[in-house]
Amino acid sequence: MDSSNEIAIVMVPFPAESHLNQLLQLASRVRANALNPSNIAKIHFHDLPTPDFASPTPNPNALSKFPSQLFPSFDANSKLLREPIASFLRDVSSKSRRVIVVHDVLIFTCIPKGMPIPLEDELLQKLPSLELDAPEEINKLVAFQLQYRDIRAGDLYNSNKVLEGNFLDLMAKFASTQNKKQWAIGPILPTKLDHVSNKRNICLDWLNNQPLRSVLYVSFGSSTTFSDKEIMKLGLGLERSEQKFIWVLRDADRGDIFKGEDRRFELPEGFEEKVKGVRLVVREWAPQLEILAHSSTGLIVREWEKREELVSASTIENVVRKLMASEEGDEIRKRTEELGEAVRQSREKGGSSQLELHSFIAHITR
């Protein structure tokens, strides 16, 4: 920042891959909306010293699916990087008119305890449990971060009024009682791609040759790992469905992704030979945003209340068939597309998320 009149916006991401990407996208959106898009070049990266920490392998047989293997990384970064970050903020403060800190914390629920929720009983029963499905170490980390929340000016939510208008209105009322601001500026990740990478990729090359909305994308992110039994069930169900799919089959990330070799999942005998050419199994990184934006890709979700069940191969087969090859599935995908379009419009000029982002920018540059 080369001007004493400039406002510095410092984004401190939580040390996990998905969080890093979200904060980078947010930085780009703030720069492109507040100033000339060419000023995105003013985004600077400040390297912090990486503390030593253990980097255990993911445990596929753990009772909880929470990525406990990442806890040493979380703990080391939260406690050992406080002074380097504070030193950096002091330096930035000496050169800027104002410093805005966007601190990305690990929080599992945003509904304050005891807050009245005036919703129908039927809807309340569908809400996810507010109990934390996480080891005690993580609960302590969350509590450690929350003890400083009172000094914040407000909250940024990676959501929007199209998806969660009722709940966001409730949160806004609660925030006003604490004299805090609230902005629902999501989705932070792009809802459409203005360009596609020129790099050739096996997933995109394969999708280019598939019919419209014919492919199921199966991926569980970078923090979830599965047991061999779960992989076998999922593989058999996908094969028996006789539907086209891209399955990203990778183990969860370690805290230090550069240490050790990744576990290679064992699939049912002859599986990859049977599906070759018709379906795709990817064991490396995949360009997820481009896959999801591709016209050949369809969508599937799972009911929250069944999250702990070991799903049988036949259940997977039936669900995939219903979604991808039935009138009911056509209707589900139609509604999904309509909702997706409404979310995309919320980020366009005059949309709710765009207006909320402008409100946030106006607040920090006042």
mmCIF file of C-alpha atoms in Angstrom:
data_model
loop_
_atom_site.group_PDB
_atom_site.id
_atom_site.type_symbol
_atom_site.label_atom_id
_atom_site.label_comp_id
_atom_site.label_asym_id
_atom_site.label_seq_id
_atom_site.Cartn_x
_atom_site.Cartn_y
_atom_site.Cartn_z
ATOM 1 C CA MET A 1 0.000 0.000 0.000
ATOM 2 C CA ASP A 2 1.827 3.117 -1.206
ATOM 3 C CA SER A 3 -0.579 5.840 -0.105
ATOM 4 C CA SER A 4 -1.166 7.116 3.422
ATOM 5 C CA ASN A 5 -4.804 7.722 2.441
ATOM 6 C CA GLU A 6 -5.417 4.177 1.291
ATOM 7 C CA ILE A 7 -7.486 1.651 3.158
ATOM 8 C CA ALA A 8 -5.781 -1.702 3.649
ATOM 9 C CA ILE A 9 -7.963 -4.806 3.743
ATOM 10 C CA VAL A 10 -6.126 -7.700 5.373
ATOM 11 C CA MET A 11 -7.671 -11.135 4.883
ATOM 12 C CA VAL A 12 -6.572 -13.804 7.344
ATOM 13 C CA PRO A 13 -7.809 -17.206 6.118
ATOM 14 C CA PHE A 14 -8.331 -20.290 8.213
ATOM 15 C CA PRO A 15 -5.523 -22.732 7.261
ATOM 16 C CA ALA A 16 -7.518 -25.156 5.115
ATOM 17 C CA GLU A 17 -7.562 -25.470 1.332
ATOM 18 C CA SER A 18 -11.222 -24.551 0.778
ATOM 19 C CA HIS A 19 -10.910 -21.527 3.074
ATOM 20 C CA LEU A 20 -7.848 -20.217 1.236
ATOM 21 C CA ASN A 21 -9.668 -20.252 -2.082
ATOM 22 C CA GLN A 22 -12.735 -18.518 -0.647
ATOM 23 C CA LEU A 23 -10.683 -15.658 0.809
ATOM 24 C CA LEU A 24 -8.758 -15.226 -2.443
ATOM 25 C CA GLN A 25 -12.045 -14.992 -4.355
ATOM 26 C CA LEU A 26 -13.414 -12.511 -1.793
ATOM 27 C CA ALA A 27 -10.311 -10.342 -2.146
ATOM 28 C CA SER A 28 -10.811 -10.314 -5.907
ATOM 29 C CA ARG A 29 -14.495 -9.397 -5.601
ATOM 30 C CA VAL A 30 -13.833 -6.546 -3.175
ATOM 31 C CA ARG A 31 -11.094 -5.107 -5.387
ATOM 32 C CA ALA A 32 -13.087 -5.478 -8.614
ATOM 33 C CA ASN A 33 -16.243 -3.924 -7.144
ATOM 34 C CA ALA A 34 -14.725 -1.129 -5.078
ATOM 35 C CA LEU A 35 -12.223 0.029 -7.646
ATOM 36 C CA ASN A 36 -11.276 -0.424 -11.268
ATOM 37 C CA PRO A 37 -10.919 -4.173 -12.022
ATOM 38 C CA SER A 38 -7.303 -3.540 -12.989
ATOM 39 C CA ASN A 39 -6.648 -2.790 -9.324
ATOM 40 C CA ILE A 40 -6.908 -6.500 -8.563
ATOM 41 C CA ALA A 41 -3.169 -6.313 -9.126
ATOM 42 C CA LYS A 42 -3.003 -4.571 -5.743
ATOM 43 C CA ILE A 43 -3.758 -7.858 -3.959
ATOM 44 C CA HIS A 44 -0.555 -8.780 -2.140
ATOM 45 C CA PHE A 45 0.381 -12.040 -0.439
ATOM 46 C CA HIS A 46 2.303 -11.899 2.817
ATOM 47 C CA ASP A 47 4.210 -15.063 3.671
ATOM 48 C CA LEU A 48 4.179 -16.107 7.302
ATOM 49 C CA PRO A 49 6.722 -18.459 8.884
ATOM 50 C CA THR A 50 5.389 -22.001 8.820
ATOM 51 C CA PRO A 51 5.560 -23.515 12.308
ATOM 52 C CA ASP A 52 6.537 -27.143 12.805
ATOM 53 C CA PHE A 53 3.607 -29.454 13.421
ATOM 54 C CA ALA A 54 2.727 -33.116 13.186
ATOM 55 C CA SER A 55 1.033 -34.243 9.972
ATOM 56 C CA PRO A 56 -0.726 -37.578 10.621
ATOM 57 C CA THR A 57 -2.475 -39.509 7.859
ATOM 58 C CA PRO A 58 -6.293 -39.449 7.715
ATOM 59 C CA ASN A 59 -8.003 -42.238 9.666
ATOM 60 C CA PRO A 60 -10.665 -43.828 7.419
ATOM 61 C CA ASN A 61 -12.082 -45.859 10.336
ATOM 62 C CA ALA A 62 -12.523 -42.987 12.790
ATOM 63 C CA LEU A 63 -15.901 -42.781 14.521
ATOM 64 C CA SER A 64 -16.283 -39.179 13.410
ATOM 65 C CA LYS A 65 -15.826 -37.960 9.837
ATOM 66 C CA PHE A 66 -14.324 -34.741 11.133
ATOM 67 C CA PRO A 67 -10.800 -34.373 9.639
ATOM 68 C CA SER A 68 -8.910 -34.823 12.908
ATOM 69 C CA GLN A 69 -5.654 -35.230 11.002
ATOM 70 C CA LEU A 70 -5.728 -31.474 10.368
ATOM 71 C CA PHE A 71 -5.946 -30.492 14.041
ATOM 72 C CA PRO A 72 -2.158 -30.188 14.643
ATOM 73 C CA SER A 73 -2.008 -27.754 11.710
ATOM 74 C CA PHE A 74 -4.991 -25.758 12.980
ATOM 75 C CA ASP A 75 -3.572 -25.608 16.483
ATOM 76 C CA ALA A 76 -0.063 -24.597 15.385
ATOM 77 C CA ASN A 77 -1.294 -21.858 13.061
ATOM 78 C CA SER A 78 -3.798 -20.445 15.546
ATOM 79 C CA LYS A 79 -1.305 -20.145 18.392
ATOM 80 C CA LEU A 80 2.116 -19.729 16.809
ATOM 81 C CA LEU A 81 1.235 -17.246 14.072
ATOM 82 C CA ARG A 82 -0.436 -14.680 16.306
ATOM 83 C CA GLU A 83 2.720 -12.611 16.820
ATOM 84 C CA PRO A 84 3.833 -12.616 13.133
ATOM 85 C CA ILE A 85 0.333 -11.521 12.083
ATOM 86 C CA ALA A 86 0.254 -8.835 14.783
ATOM 87 C CA SER A 87 3.643 -7.562 13.608
ATOM 88 C CA PHE A 88 2.403 -7.422 10.020
ATOM 89 C CA LEU A 89 -0.729 -5.505 11.065
ATOM 90 C CA ARG A 90 1.359 -2.967 12.976
ATOM 91 C CA ASP A 91 3.460 -2.401 9.867
ATOM 92 C CA VAL A 92 0.412 -2.004 7.606
ATOM 93 C CA SER A 93 -1.237 0.354 10.104
ATOM 94 C CA SER A 94 1.707 2.743 9.904
ATOM 95 C CA LYS A 95 1.197 3.117 6.148
ATOM 96 C CA SER A 96 -2.591 3.191 5.793
ATOM 97 C CA ARG A 97 -5.463 5.465 6.770
ATOM 98 C CA ARG A 98 -7.463 2.493 8.009
ATOM 99 C CA VAL A 99 -6.908 -1.257 8.305
ATOM 100 C CA ILE A 100 -9.815 -3.654 7.862
ATOM 101 C CA VAL A 101 -9.207 -7.214 9.036
ATOM 102 C CA VAL A 102 -11.378 -9.990 7.617
ATOM 103 C CA HIS A 103 -10.721 -12.917 9.948
ATOM 104 C CA ASP A 104 -11.907 -16.297 8.728
ATOM 105 C CA VAL A 105 -12.686 -18.400 11.793
ATOM 106 C CA LEU A 106 -13.810 -21.989 12.268
ATOM 107 C CA ILE A 107 -17.436 -21.880 13.456
ATOM 108 C CA PHE A 108 -19.991 -24.666 13.105
ATOM 109 C CA THR A 109 -23.216 -22.820 13.753
ATOM 110 C CA CYS A 110 -24.329 -19.212 13.539
ATOM 111 C CA ILE A 111 -27.649 -19.443 15.407
ATOM 112 C CA PRO A 112 -27.063 -18.039 18.904
ATOM 113 C CA LYS A 113 -28.115 -20.248 21.789
ATOM 114 C CA GLY A 114 -31.531 -19.337 23.114
ATOM 115 C CA MET A 115 -32.464 -17.266 20.094
ATOM 116 C CA PRO A 116 -36.177 -17.663 19.226
ATOM 117 C CA ILE A 117 -36.778 -19.092 15.752
ATOM 118 C CA PRO A 118 -40.401 -18.427 14.669
ATOM 119 C CA LEU A 119 -40.681 -21.249 12.135
ATOM 120 C CA GLU A 120 -43.115 -24.087 11.608
ATOM 121 C CA ASP A 121 -42.477 -27.288 13.574
ATOM 122 C CA GLU A 122 -42.171 -29.287 10.358
ATOM 123 C CA LEU A 123 -39.365 -27.035 9.094
ATOM 124 C CA LEU A 124 -37.615 -27.001 12.451
ATOM 125 C CA GLN A 125 -37.462 -30.804 12.391
ATOM 126 C CA LYS A 126 -35.566 -30.673 9.097
ATOM 127 C CA LEU A 127 -32.857 -28.396 10.431
ATOM 128 C CA PRO A 128 -29.446 -30.016 11.065
ATOM 129 C CA SER A 129 -28.541 -30.712 14.657
ATOM 130 C CA LEU A 130 -26.612 -27.912 16.333
ATOM 131 C CA GLU A 131 -24.509 -30.452 18.243
ATOM 132 C CA LEU A 132 -20.904 -30.420 17.082
ATOM 133 C CA ASP A 133 -19.841 -33.695 15.493
ATOM 134 C CA ALA A 134 -16.209 -33.005 16.265
ATOM 135 C CA PRO A 135 -13.440 -34.073 18.653
ATOM 136 C CA GLU A 136 -13.030 -32.130 21.873
ATOM 137 C CA GLU A 137 -9.791 -30.564 20.605
ATOM 138 C CA ILE A 138 -11.710 -28.859 17.813
ATOM 139 C CA ASN A 139 -14.401 -27.644 20.204
ATOM 140 C CA LYS A 140 -11.644 -26.044 22.268
ATOM 141 C CA LEU A 141 -10.187 -24.386 19.169
ATOM 142 C CA VAL A 142 -13.586 -22.949 18.260
ATOM 143 C CA ALA A 143 -14.020 -21.631 21.816
ATOM 144 C CA PHE A 144 -10.505 -20.130 21.653
ATOM 145 C CA GLN A 145 -11.421 -18.204 18.511
ATOM 146 C CA LEU A 146 -14.853 -17.108 19.699
ATOM 147 C CA GLN A 147 -13.543 -15.394 22.839
ATOM 148 C CA TYR A 148 -12.455 -12.420 20.707
ATOM 149 C CA ARG A 149 -15.596 -12.054 18.581
ATOM 150 C CA ASP A 150 -17.028 -9.204 20.633
ATOM 151 C CA ILE A 151 -14.463 -6.777 19.215
ATOM 152 C CA ARG A 152 -15.651 -7.359 15.647
ATOM 153 C CA ALA A 153 -17.650 -4.759 13.728
ATOM 154 C CA GLY A 154 -19.829 -7.355 12.027
ATOM 155 C CA ASP A 155 -20.064 -10.609 10.102
ATOM 156 C CA LEU A 156 -19.705 -11.606 6.460
ATOM 157 C CA TYR A 157 -21.747 -14.656 5.451
ATOM 158 C CA ASN A 158 -21.029 -16.842 2.458
ATOM 159 C CA SER A 159 -24.746 -17.112 1.781
ATOM 160 C CA ASN A 160 -27.509 -14.998 0.278
ATOM 161 C CA LYS A 161 -31.156 -14.102 0.704
ATOM 162 C CA VAL A 162 -32.246 -16.312 -2.189
ATOM 163 C CA LEU A 163 -31.164 -19.401 -0.261
ATOM 164 C CA GLU A 164 -31.572 -18.418 3.394
ATOM 165 C CA GLY A 165 -33.540 -15.200 3.516
ATOM 166 C CA ASN A 166 -35.603 -16.066 6.619
ATOM 167 C CA PHE A 167 -32.587 -17.084 8.685
ATOM 168 C CA LEU A 168 -30.491 -14.132 7.540
ATOM 169 C CA ASP A 169 -33.289 -11.761 8.558
ATOM 170 C CA LEU A 170 -33.335 -13.373 11.997
ATOM 171 C CA MET A 171 -29.566 -13.069 12.281
ATOM 172 C CA ALA A 172 -29.748 -9.416 11.237
ATOM 173 C CA LYS A 173 -32.234 -8.696 14.033
ATOM 174 C CA PHE A 174 -29.973 -10.397 16.550
ATOM 175 C CA ALA A 175 -26.891 -8.565 15.232
ATOM 176 C CA SER A 176 -28.661 -5.205 15.602
ATOM 177 C CA THR A 177 -29.208 -5.884 19.310
ATOM 178 C CA GLN A 178 -25.424 -6.202 19.660
ATOM 179 C CA ASN A 179 -24.744 -3.139 17.493
ATOM 180 C CA LYS A 180 -23.076 -5.338 14.870
ATOM 181 C CA LYS A 181 -23.345 -5.248 11.083
ATOM 182 C CA GLN A 182 -24.165 -8.166 8.802
ATOM 183 C CA TRP A 183 -23.588 -8.777 5.081
ATOM 184 C CA ALA A 184 -24.668 -11.864 3.150
ATOM 185 C CA ILE A 185 -22.431 -11.658 0.084
ATOM 186 C CA GLY A 186 -22.360 -15.275 -1.094
ATOM 187 C CA PRO A 187 -21.723 -17.300 -3.004
ATOM 188 C CA ILE A 188 -18.142 -16.097 -2.817
ATOM 189 C CA LEU A 189 -16.907 -18.639 -5.348
ATOM 190 C CA PRO A 190 -17.889 -17.738 -8.936
ATOM 191 C CA THR A 191 -21.277 -19.043 -10.104
ATOM 192 C CA LYS A 192 -20.179 -18.962 -13.703
ATOM 193 C CA LEU A 193 -16.823 -19.016 -15.422
ATOM 194 C CA ASP A 194 -15.979 -16.160 -17.757
ATOM 195 C CA HIS A 195 -13.224 -18.252 -19.228
ATOM 196 C CA VAL A 196 -12.057 -21.843 -19.200
ATOM 197 C CA SER A 197 -8.427 -22.703 -18.723
ATOM 198 C CA ASN A 198 -6.550 -23.455 -21.913
ATOM 199 C CA LYS A 199 -4.835 -26.335 -20.128
ATOM 200 C CA ARG A 200 -6.055 -29.708 -21.306
ATOM 201 C CA ASN A 201 -7.620 -31.826 -18.588
ATOM 202 C CA ILE A 202 -8.879 -35.384 -18.845
ATOM 203 C CA CYS A 203 -12.138 -34.525 -17.006
ATOM 204 C CA LEU A 204 -13.049 -31.625 -19.282
ATOM 205 C CA ASP A 205 -11.972 -33.465 -22.429
ATOM 206 C CA TRP A 206 -14.222 -36.357 -21.428
ATOM 207 C CA LEU A 207 -17.164 -34.105 -20.501
ATOM 208 C CA ASN A 208 -16.989 -32.377 -23.872
ATOM 209 C CA ASN A 209 -18.041 -35.653 -25.490
ATOM 210 C CA GLN A 210 -21.040 -36.355 -23.194
ATOM 211 C CA PRO A 211 -24.709 -35.416 -23.692
ATOM 212 C CA LEU A 212 -26.313 -32.449 -21.898
ATOM 213 C CA ARG A 213 -26.836 -32.969 -18.112
ATOM 214 C CA SER A 214 -25.992 -36.665 -18.382
ATOM 215 C CA VAL A 215 -23.030 -36.956 -15.987
ATOM 216 C CA LEU A 216 -23.074 -37.378 -12.215
ATOM 217 C CA TYR A 217 -20.176 -35.680 -10.415
ATOM 218 C CA VAL A 218 -19.081 -37.554 -7.276
ATOM 219 C CA SER A 219 -16.606 -35.799 -4.982
ATOM 220 C CA PHE A 220 -16.339 -35.411 -1.209
ATOM 221 C CA GLY A 221 -13.806 -32.601 -1.015
ATOM 222 C CA SER A 222 -10.313 -32.467 0.409
ATOM 223 C CA SER A 223 -11.053 -33.107 4.099
ATOM 224 C CA THR A 224 -13.196 -36.275 4.046
ATOM 225 C CA THR A 225 -11.815 -39.802 3.864
ATOM 226 C CA PHE A 226 -13.612 -43.148 3.529
ATOM 227 C CA SER A 227 -13.023 -46.686 4.688
ATOM 228 C CA ASP A 228 -12.389 -49.453 2.157
ATOM 229 C CA LYS A 229 -15.861 -50.823 2.888
ATOM 230 C CA GLU A 230 -17.513 -47.484 2.122
ATOM 231 C CA ILE A 231 -15.567 -47.152 -1.123
ATOM 232 C CA MET A 232 -16.625 -50.659 -2.202
ATOM 233 C CA LYS A 233 -20.311 -49.888 -1.528
ATOM 234 C CA LEU A 234 -20.155 -46.604 -3.404
ATOM 235 C CA GLY A 235 -18.290 -48.144 -6.326
ATOM 236 C CA LEU A 236 -20.751 -51.018 -6.712
ATOM 237 C CA GLY A 237 -23.735 -48.674 -6.492
ATOM 238 C CA LEU A 238 -22.328 -46.348 -9.136
ATOM 239 C CA GLU A 239 -21.504 -49.243 -11.448
ATOM 240 C CA ARG A 240 -24.935 -50.871 -11.135
ATOM 241 C CA SER A 241 -26.717 -47.566 -11.777
ATOM 242 C CA GLU A 242 -25.464 -47.750 -15.367
ATOM 243 C CA GLN A 243 -25.232 -43.953 -15.426
ATOM 244 C CA LYS A 244 -22.334 -41.795 -16.578
ATOM 245 C CA PHE A 245 -20.221 -40.338 -13.775
ATOM 246 C CA ILE A 246 -16.959 -38.650 -12.851
ATOM 247 C CA TRP A 247 -15.745 -39.955 -9.494
ATOM 248 C CA VAL A 248 -12.900 -38.063 -7.828
ATOM 249 C CA LEU A 249 -11.385 -40.753 -5.636
ATOM 250 C CA ARG A 250 -8.748 -39.150 -3.421
ATOM 251 C CA ASP A 251 -7.825 -39.485 0.213
ATOM 252 C CA ALA A 252 -8.308 -36.471 2.465
ATOM 253 C CA ASP A 253 -5.477 -33.955 2.709
ATOM 254 C CA ARG A 254 -2.966 -34.027 5.533
ATOM 255 C CA GLY A 255 -2.052 -30.869 7.393
ATOM 256 C CA ASP A 256 1.156 -30.815 5.360
ATOM 257 C CA ILE A 257 0.193 -31.974 1.871
ATOM 258 C CA PHE A 258 3.864 -32.285 0.876
ATOM 259 C CA LYS A 259 4.619 -35.057 3.380
ATOM 260 C CA GLY A 260 4.069 -38.738 2.711
ATOM 261 C CA GLU A 261 2.308 -40.611 -0.075
ATOM 262 C CA ASP A 262 -1.444 -40.668 -0.624
ATOM 263 C CA ARG A 263 -3.357 -43.855 0.109
ATOM 264 C CA ARG A 264 -4.585 -45.646 -3.011
ATOM 265 C CA PHE A 265 -8.160 -46.879 -2.690
ATOM 266 C CA GLU A 266 -8.973 -50.454 -3.672
ATOM 267 C CA LEU A 267 -12.000 -50.740 -5.947
ATOM 268 C CA PRO A 268 -14.130 -53.810 -6.708
ATOM 269 C CA GLU A 269 -12.219 -56.247 -8.910
ATOM 270 C CA GLY A 270 -12.386 -55.233 -12.568
ATOM 271 C CA PHE A 271 -14.255 -52.002 -11.753
ATOM 272 C CA GLU A 272 -12.069 -49.578 -13.687
ATOM 273 C CA GLU A 273 -11.990 -51.867 -16.729
ATOM 274 C CA LYS A 274 -15.786 -52.169 -16.732
ATOM 275 C CA VAL A 275 -16.408 -48.423 -16.591
ATOM 276 C CA LYS A 276 -13.538 -47.360 -18.853
ATOM 277 C CA GLY A 277 -14.661 -45.042 -21.639
ATOM 278 C CA VAL A 278 -18.216 -44.736 -20.274
ATOM 279 C CA ARG A 279 -17.411 -43.377 -16.798
ATOM 280 C CA LEU A 280 -14.335 -41.720 -15.342
ATOM 281 C CA VAL A 281 -12.419 -42.397 -12.111
ATOM 282 C CA VAL A 282 -9.971 -39.608 -11.198
ATOM 283 C CA ARG A 283 -7.337 -40.216 -8.530
ATOM 284 C CA GLU A 284 -5.633 -36.816 -8.775
ATOM 285 C CA TRP A 285 -6.732 -33.198 -8.418
ATOM 286 C CA ALA A 286 -9.753 -32.281 -10.558
ATOM 287 C CA PRO A 287 -10.897 -28.798 -11.771
ATOM 288 C CA GLN A 288 -14.083 -28.822 -9.697
ATOM 289 C CA LEU A 289 -15.497 -25.403 -10.623
ATOM 290 C CA GLU A 290 -15.115 -26.099 -14.326
ATOM 291 C CA ILE A 291 -16.669 -29.555 -13.957
ATOM 292 C CA LEU A 292 -19.677 -28.185 -12.061
ATOM 293 C CA ALA A 293 -20.116 -25.391 -14.611
ATOM 294 C CA HIS A 294 -20.017 -27.808 -17.539
ATOM 295 C CA SER A 295 -23.283 -28.352 -19.403
ATOM 296 C CA SER A 296 -22.885 -32.143 -19.271
ATOM 297 C CA THR A 297 -22.866 -32.291 -15.453
ATOM 298 C CA GLY A 298 -25.951 -33.150 -13.297
ATOM 299 C CA LEU A 299 -26.333 -32.872 -9.396
ATOM 300 C CA ILE A 300 -27.079 -35.082 -6.332
ATOM 301 C CA VAL A 301 -27.581 -34.338 -2.627
ATOM 302 C CA ARG A 302 -28.162 -36.515 0.434
ATOM 303 C CA GLU A 303 -30.589 -36.002 3.301
ATOM 304 C CA TRP A 304 -28.874 -34.769 6.473
ATOM 305 C CA GLU A 305 -30.664 -37.139 8.840
ATOM 306 C CA LYS A 306 -29.104 -40.140 7.062
ATOM 307 C CA ARG A 307 -25.549 -38.815 7.264
ATOM 308 C CA GLU A 308 -24.336 -41.480 9.745
ATOM 309 C CA GLU A 309 -25.669 -44.499 7.850
ATOM 310 C CA LEU A 310 -23.471 -46.844 5.834
ATOM 311 C CA VAL A 311 -25.358 -46.674 2.568
ATOM 312 C CA SER A 312 -25.808 -49.938 0.681
ATOM 313 C CA ALA A 313 -24.799 -50.377 -2.952
ATOM 314 C CA SER A 314 -28.440 -50.947 -3.921
ATOM 315 C CA THR A 315 -29.516 -47.660 -2.281
ATOM 316 C CA ILE A 316 -26.829 -45.763 -4.178
ATOM 317 C CA GLU A 317 -27.878 -47.489 -7.404
ATOM 318 C CA ASN A 318 -31.550 -46.597 -6.903
ATOM 319 C CA VAL A 319 -30.897 -42.979 -5.946
ATOM 320 C CA VAL A 320 -28.609 -42.408 -8.921
ATOM 321 C CA ARG A 321 -31.116 -43.996 -11.296
ATOM 322 C CA LYS A 322 -33.963 -41.883 -9.862
ATOM 323 C CA LEU A 323 -31.982 -38.681 -10.212
ATOM 324 C CA MET A 324 -30.444 -39.272 -13.624
ATOM 325 C CA ALA A 325 -32.997 -41.451 -15.415
ATOM 326 C CA SER A 326 -36.555 -40.691 -14.258
ATOM 327 C CA GLU A 327 -39.257 -38.030 -14.549
ATOM 328 C CA GLU A 328 -38.842 -37.251 -10.853
ATOM 329 C CA GLY A 329 -35.107 -36.731 -11.419
ATOM 330 C CA ASP A 330 -35.851 -34.426 -14.360
ATOM 331 C CA GLU A 331 -38.074 -32.337 -12.101
ATOM 332 C CA ILE A 332 -35.421 -32.239 -9.346
ATOM 333 C CA ARG A 333 -32.777 -31.067 -11.781
ATOM 334 C CA LYS A 334 -35.163 -28.482 -13.232
ATOM 335 C CA ARG A 335 -35.798 -26.994 -9.791
ATOM 336 C CA THR A 336 -32.062 -27.077 -9.071
ATOM 337 C CA GLU A 337 -31.326 -25.186 -12.281
ATOM 338 C CA GLU A 338 -33.973 -22.574 -11.445
ATOM 339 C CA LEU A 339 -32.509 -22.069 -7.979
ATOM 340 C CA GLY A 340 -29.009 -21.940 -9.417
ATOM 341 C CA GLU A 341 -30.072 -19.235 -11.861
ATOM 342 C CA ALA A 342 -31.657 -17.207 -9.035
ATOM 343 C CA VAL A 343 -28.388 -17.456 -7.070
ATOM 344 C CA ARG A 344 -26.388 -16.378 -10.126
ATOM 345 C CA GLN A 345 -28.647 -13.360 -10.599
ATOM 346 C CA SER A 346 -28.134 -12.376 -6.959
ATOM 347 C CA ARG A 347 -24.496 -11.679 -7.846
ATOM 348 C CA GLU A 348 -25.363 -9.589 -10.886
ATOM 349 C CA LYS A 349 -25.981 -5.823 -10.879
ATOM 350 C CA GLY A 350 -28.923 -5.036 -8.595
ATOM 351 C CA GLY A 351 -28.959 -8.555 -7.094
ATOM 352 C CA SER A 352 -29.158 -9.065 -3.333
ATOM 353 C CA SER A 353 -25.597 -10.349 -2.891
ATOM 354 C CA GLN A 354 -24.163 -7.597 -5.054
ATOM 355 C CA LEU A 355 -26.035 -4.944 -3.044
ATOM 356 C CA GLU A 356 -24.794 -6.480 0.214
ATOM 357 C CA LEU A 357 -21.222 -6.440 -1.089
ATOM 358 C CA HIS A 358 -21.562 -2.756 -2.044
ATOM 359 C CA SER A 359 -22.936 -2.072 1.444
ATOM 360 C CA PHE A 360 -19.902 -3.766 3.006
ATOM 361 C CA ILE A 361 -17.506 -1.800 0.810
ATOM 362 C CA ALA A 362 -19.304 1.472 1.619
ATOM 363 C CA HIS A 363 -19.018 0.690 5.329
ATOM 364 C CA ILE A 364 -15.283 0.006 5.304
ATOM 365 C CA THR A 365 -14.431 2.954 3.018
ATOM 366 C CA ARG A 366 -16.628 5.541 4.726
#
